Tab-separated table of C-alpha atoms in Angstrom:
chain	number	residue	atom	x	y	z
N	3	GLU	CA	194.559	129.153	-213.726
N	4	ALA	CA	198.116	129.648	-215.004
N	5	ALA	CA	198.284	130.175	-218.823
N	6	VAL	CA	200.856	129.293	-221.087
N	7	THR	CA	200.108	130.190	-225.040
N	8	GLN	CA	202.248	128.944	-227.755
N	9	SER	CA	202.010	130.043	-231.427
N	10	PRO	CA	201.685	128.770	-233.923
N	11	ARG	CA	199.659	125.621	-233.197
N	12	SER	CA	201.144	123.987	-236.099
N	13	LYS	CA	203.628	124.666	-238.750
N	14	VAL	CA	205.218	123.224	-241.890
N	15	ALA	CA	208.638	124.297	-242.643
N	16	VAL	CA	211.090	123.444	-245.445
N	17	THR	CA	214.323	121.913	-244.839
N	18	GLY	CA	217.092	124.679	-244.277
N	19	GLY	CA	214.628	127.319	-243.580
N	20	LYS	CA	214.353	129.377	-240.347
N	21	VAL	CA	211.609	128.569	-237.872
N	22	THR	CA	210.583	130.419	-234.895
N	23	LEU	CA	208.278	129.037	-232.184
N	24	SER	CA	206.791	131.633	-229.652
N	25	CYS	CA	205.694	131.216	-226.100
N	26	HIS	CA	203.840	133.682	-223.854
N	27	GLN	CA	203.014	133.120	-220.122
N	28	THR	CA	200.808	135.165	-217.850
N	29	ASN	CA	201.724	133.220	-214.836
N	30	ASN	CA	204.404	135.737	-213.454
N	31	HIS	CA	206.804	132.625	-213.331
N	32	ASP	CA	210.420	132.941	-213.302
N	33	TYR	CA	211.220	129.685	-215.203
N	34	MET	CA	210.382	128.873	-218.799
N	35	TYR	CA	211.205	125.764	-220.711
N	36	TRP	CA	211.209	124.179	-224.220
N	37	TYR	CA	210.637	120.521	-224.504
N	38	ARG	CA	210.478	118.337	-227.563
N	39	GLN	CA	208.195	115.269	-227.968
N	40	ASP	CA	208.687	112.630	-230.542
N	41	THR	CA	205.955	110.014	-231.172
N	42	GLY	CA	205.917	107.409	-228.581
N	43	HIS	CA	208.395	108.944	-226.385
N	44	GLY	CA	208.583	111.291	-223.394
N	45	LEU	CA	209.496	114.897	-223.404
N	46	ARG	CA	213.088	115.988	-223.762
N	47	LEU	CA	214.486	119.328	-222.611
N	48	ILE	CA	215.856	121.633	-225.277
N	49	HIS	CA	216.583	125.123	-223.538
N	50	TYR	CA	215.353	126.669	-220.391
N	51	SER	CA	215.589	130.091	-218.830
N	52	TYR	CA	215.231	131.434	-215.161
N	53	VAL	CA	215.576	135.106	-215.891
N	54	ALA	CA	214.967	137.500	-218.941
N	55	ASP	CA	217.808	137.935	-221.245
N	56	SER	CA	219.446	134.715	-220.195
N	57	THR	CA	218.842	131.081	-221.429
N	58	GLU	CA	220.574	127.794	-220.486
N	59	LYS	CA	221.030	124.634	-222.594
N	60	GLY	CA	219.046	121.525	-221.691
N	61	ASP	CA	219.611	118.003	-222.649
N	62	ILE	CA	219.231	118.233	-226.529
N	63	PRO	CA	220.228	121.768	-227.479
N	64	ASP	CA	222.042	121.100	-230.759
N	65	GLY	CA	220.300	122.763	-233.668
N	66	TYR	CA	218.376	125.030	-231.537
N	67	LYS	CA	218.556	128.445	-230.104
N	68	ALA	CA	216.311	130.209	-227.469
N	69	SER	CA	215.592	133.870	-226.724
N	70	ARG	CA	214.082	135.257	-223.512
N	71	PRO	CA	213.337	138.955	-224.209
N	72	SER	CA	211.182	139.396	-221.259
N	73	GLN	CA	209.776	137.330	-218.284
N	74	GLU	CA	206.567	136.495	-220.221
N	75	ASN	CA	208.136	135.611	-223.577
N	76	PHE	CA	210.412	132.556	-224.531
N	77	SER	CA	211.095	131.765	-228.201
N	78	LEU	CA	212.755	128.734	-229.793
N	79	ILE	CA	214.488	129.229	-232.946
N	80	LEU	CA	215.612	126.680	-235.658
N	81	GLU	CA	218.004	128.561	-237.801
N	82	LEU	CA	218.313	125.720	-240.430
N	83	ALA	CA	215.486	123.322	-239.955
N	84	SER	CA	216.054	119.704	-240.526
N	85	LEU	CA	213.846	116.696	-241.134
N	86	SER	CA	214.950	115.301	-237.698
N	87	GLN	CA	213.366	118.139	-236.125
N	88	THR	CA	209.929	117.302	-236.968
N	89	ALA	CA	208.235	116.835	-233.602
N	90	VAL	CA	205.712	118.400	-231.233
N	91	TYR	CA	207.277	121.247	-229.124
N	92	PHE	CA	205.933	122.196	-225.806
N	93	CYS	CA	206.623	125.312	-223.750
N	94	ALA	CA	206.295	125.372	-220.046
N	95	SER	CA	206.693	127.675	-217.005
N	96	SER	CA	207.144	127.229	-213.273
N	97	TRP	CA	207.859	129.010	-210.070
N	98	ASP	CA	211.354	129.302	-208.659
N	99	ARG	CA	210.998	126.628	-206.082
N	100	GLU	CA	212.258	123.126	-206.003
N	101	GLY	CA	209.861	120.634	-207.094
N	102	GLU	CA	207.272	122.969	-208.365
N	103	ARG	CA	205.017	121.860	-211.065
N	104	LEU	CA	205.278	122.703	-214.819
N	105	PHE	CA	202.399	124.374	-216.593
N	106	PHE	CA	202.510	123.445	-220.292
N	107	GLY	CA	201.259	125.052	-223.336
N	108	HIS	CA	199.089	123.072	-225.837
N	109	GLY	CA	202.178	122.357	-228.007
N	110	THR	CA	203.320	123.183	-231.528
N	111	LYS	CA	203.248	120.435	-234.108
N	112	LEU	CA	206.265	121.049	-236.529
N	113	SER	CA	206.678	119.211	-239.736
N	114	VAL	CA	209.911	119.824	-241.686
N	115	LEU	CA	209.749	118.649	-245.259
R	12	SER	CA	219.832	107.417	-219.308
R	13	GLN	CA	217.444	108.410	-216.493
R	14	TRP	CA	214.973	105.706	-217.117
R	15	GLY	CA	214.617	101.965	-216.825
R	16	GLU	CA	211.870	101.868	-219.516
R	17	GLU	CA	212.782	103.746	-222.631
R	18	ASN	CA	209.653	103.063	-224.769
R	19	LEU	CA	206.121	104.227	-224.335
R	20	GLN	CA	203.950	101.311	-222.599
R	21	ALA	CA	200.569	100.602	-223.260
R	22	LEU	CA	197.773	99.432	-221.095
R	23	SER	CA	194.227	98.596	-221.933
R	24	ILE	CA	191.618	98.000	-219.110
R	25	GLN	CA	187.930	97.936	-218.775
R	26	GLU	CA	185.952	100.676	-216.868
R	27	GLY	CA	185.960	100.080	-213.150
R	28	GLU	CA	189.156	98.013	-212.990
R	29	ASP	CA	192.183	99.248	-211.051
R	30	VAL	CA	195.411	99.953	-212.795
R	31	THR	CA	198.974	100.603	-211.744
R	32	MET	CA	201.759	102.189	-213.774
R	33	ASN	CA	205.402	101.997	-212.768
R	34	CYS	CA	208.516	103.779	-213.403
R	35	SER	CA	212.048	103.307	-212.415
R	36	TYR	CA	214.784	106.096	-212.328
R	37	LYS	CA	218.512	105.986	-212.232
R	38	THR	CA	219.470	109.139	-210.691
R	39	TYR	CA	218.608	110.530	-207.098
R	40	THR	CA	215.691	112.859	-206.886
R	41	THR	CA	213.814	114.592	-204.229
R	42	VAL	CA	210.660	114.567	-205.939
R	43	VAL	CA	208.637	112.514	-208.560
R	44	HIS	CA	205.921	114.178	-210.642
R	45	TRP	CA	203.280	112.239	-212.430
R	46	TYR	CA	201.673	114.158	-215.437
R	47	ARG	CA	198.852	113.246	-217.581
R	48	GLN	CA	198.652	114.090	-221.308
R	49	ASP	CA	195.390	114.040	-223.121
R	50	SER	CA	195.417	113.807	-226.811
R	51	GLY	CA	196.446	117.081	-228.458
R	52	ARG	CA	197.177	118.819	-225.204
R	53	GLY	CA	200.316	119.492	-223.069
R	54	PRO	CA	201.002	117.402	-219.904
R	55	ALA	CA	199.283	118.541	-216.868
R	56	LEU	CA	200.572	117.697	-213.253
R	57	ILE	CA	198.077	115.206	-211.423
R	58	ILE	CA	200.117	114.246	-208.307
R	59	LEU	CA	203.428	114.879	-206.907
R	60	ILE	CA	205.243	112.936	-204.258
R	61	ARG	CA	208.591	113.977	-202.317
R	62	SER	CA	211.260	111.729	-201.078
R	63	ASN	CA	210.019	111.961	-197.447
R	64	GLU	CA	206.742	110.590	-198.466
R	65	ARG	CA	206.197	106.824	-199.332
R	66	GLU	CA	202.681	107.295	-200.498
R	67	LYS	CA	200.467	110.331	-201.726
R	68	ARG	CA	196.704	110.053	-202.413
R	69	SER	CA	194.484	112.438	-204.517
R	70	GLY	CA	190.941	111.210	-205.077
R	71	ARG	CA	191.323	108.089	-207.082
R	72	LEU	CA	194.871	108.391	-207.553
R	73	ARG	CA	197.529	106.935	-205.353
R	74	ALA	CA	201.399	107.541	-205.930
R	75	THR	CA	204.088	105.664	-204.152
R	76	LEU	CA	207.786	106.310	-204.046
R	77	ASP	CA	210.557	103.931	-203.050
R	78	THR	CA	213.814	105.770	-202.816
R	79	SER	CA	215.836	102.563	-201.978
R	80	SER	CA	214.828	100.859	-205.327
R	81	GLN	CA	214.442	104.236	-207.156
R	82	SER	CA	211.066	103.596	-208.332
R	83	SER	CA	207.481	105.140	-208.200
R	84	SER	CA	204.050	103.921	-209.122
R	85	LEU	CA	200.659	105.540	-209.917
R	86	SER	CA	197.632	103.617	-209.161
R	87	ILE	CA	194.202	104.610	-210.314
R	88	THR	CA	191.276	102.981	-208.698
R	89	ALA	CA	188.053	102.210	-210.447
R	90	ALA	CA	189.174	103.623	-213.795
R	91	GLN	CA	186.740	105.603	-215.871
R	92	CYS	CA	186.722	106.168	-219.463
R	93	GLU	CA	187.973	109.754	-219.009
R	94	ASP	CA	191.224	108.363	-217.606
R	95	THR	CA	192.166	107.512	-220.912
R	96	ALA	CA	195.437	109.346	-221.705
R	97	VAL	CA	199.295	109.023	-221.637
R	98	TYR	CA	200.864	109.189	-218.050
R	99	PHE	CA	204.351	110.394	-217.402
R	100	CYS	CA	206.578	110.294	-214.434
R	101	ALA	CA	209.189	112.978	-214.133
R	102	THR	CA	212.094	113.525	-211.714
R	103	ASP	CA	214.434	116.384	-211.021
R	104	PRO	CA	217.727	114.646	-211.074
R	105	LEU	CA	219.761	117.595	-210.103
R	106	SER	CA	217.577	118.466	-207.274
R	107	GLY	CA	219.003	121.813	-207.219
R	108	SER	CA	217.579	125.401	-206.896
R	109	PHE	CA	215.581	125.059	-210.032
R	110	ASN	CA	213.308	122.746	-211.952
R	111	LYS	CA	214.754	120.739	-214.679
R	112	LEU	CA	212.443	117.805	-215.012
R	113	THR	CA	213.488	114.689	-216.802
R	114	PHE	CA	210.455	112.851	-218.206
R	115	GLY	CA	210.072	109.011	-218.675
R	116	ALA	CA	208.714	107.679	-222.069
R	117	GLY	CA	205.182	107.307	-220.464
R	118	THR	CA	202.298	104.863	-220.407
R	119	ARG	CA	199.505	105.051	-222.804
R	120	LEU	CA	196.350	104.104	-220.793
R	121	ALA	CA	193.118	103.200	-222.722
R	122	VAL	CA	189.999	102.630	-220.618
R	123	CYS	CA	186.782	101.617	-222.544
R	124	PRO	CA	186.825	100.313	-226.083
């Protein structure tokens, strides 16, 4: 079974602080994604990557940066965390084929105070 | 936006009943994914239907796709308590050479008291 591991599982951050969320996949997948989920809503795409050392903006990239140092690792960076970034963040990976399924991690619950 | 319904819908049924969840989308897609999310977990693909298929079955699940009305449905036959979860549909509006899924708000299904 494909595996996507996120760390930490939960985090409390202060407004204006820097937050880094990490994701590691052992699937040998080309594509990796960061989604955000707010209570009562679906997932929204923040950033994605289809190759190491390259990232692309998703639908809601403002306030977030991403880093893909290797095929296995994909990080989401909040340089100046804000209250509005309180949410659950999911990392996912997929094969490089149209219509392929996404494999999600368990999520990181981020609370910005 | 991509979706006809923006807010999480909620359904509550008794064990043994059949249930159908619907979603509509506004942008052309070649595939509709249906994901299931259990509490505290990441979404997991349960069924995928392509634009050249009108219906797809997997065990007690049945997905339909009507490209003319840009809508899809997911039916569960004889629902069981363990079907309790949030169900999302997702499309690939760019239908290009990579996955960039857009998720709907989802339906929270409660089976059993």
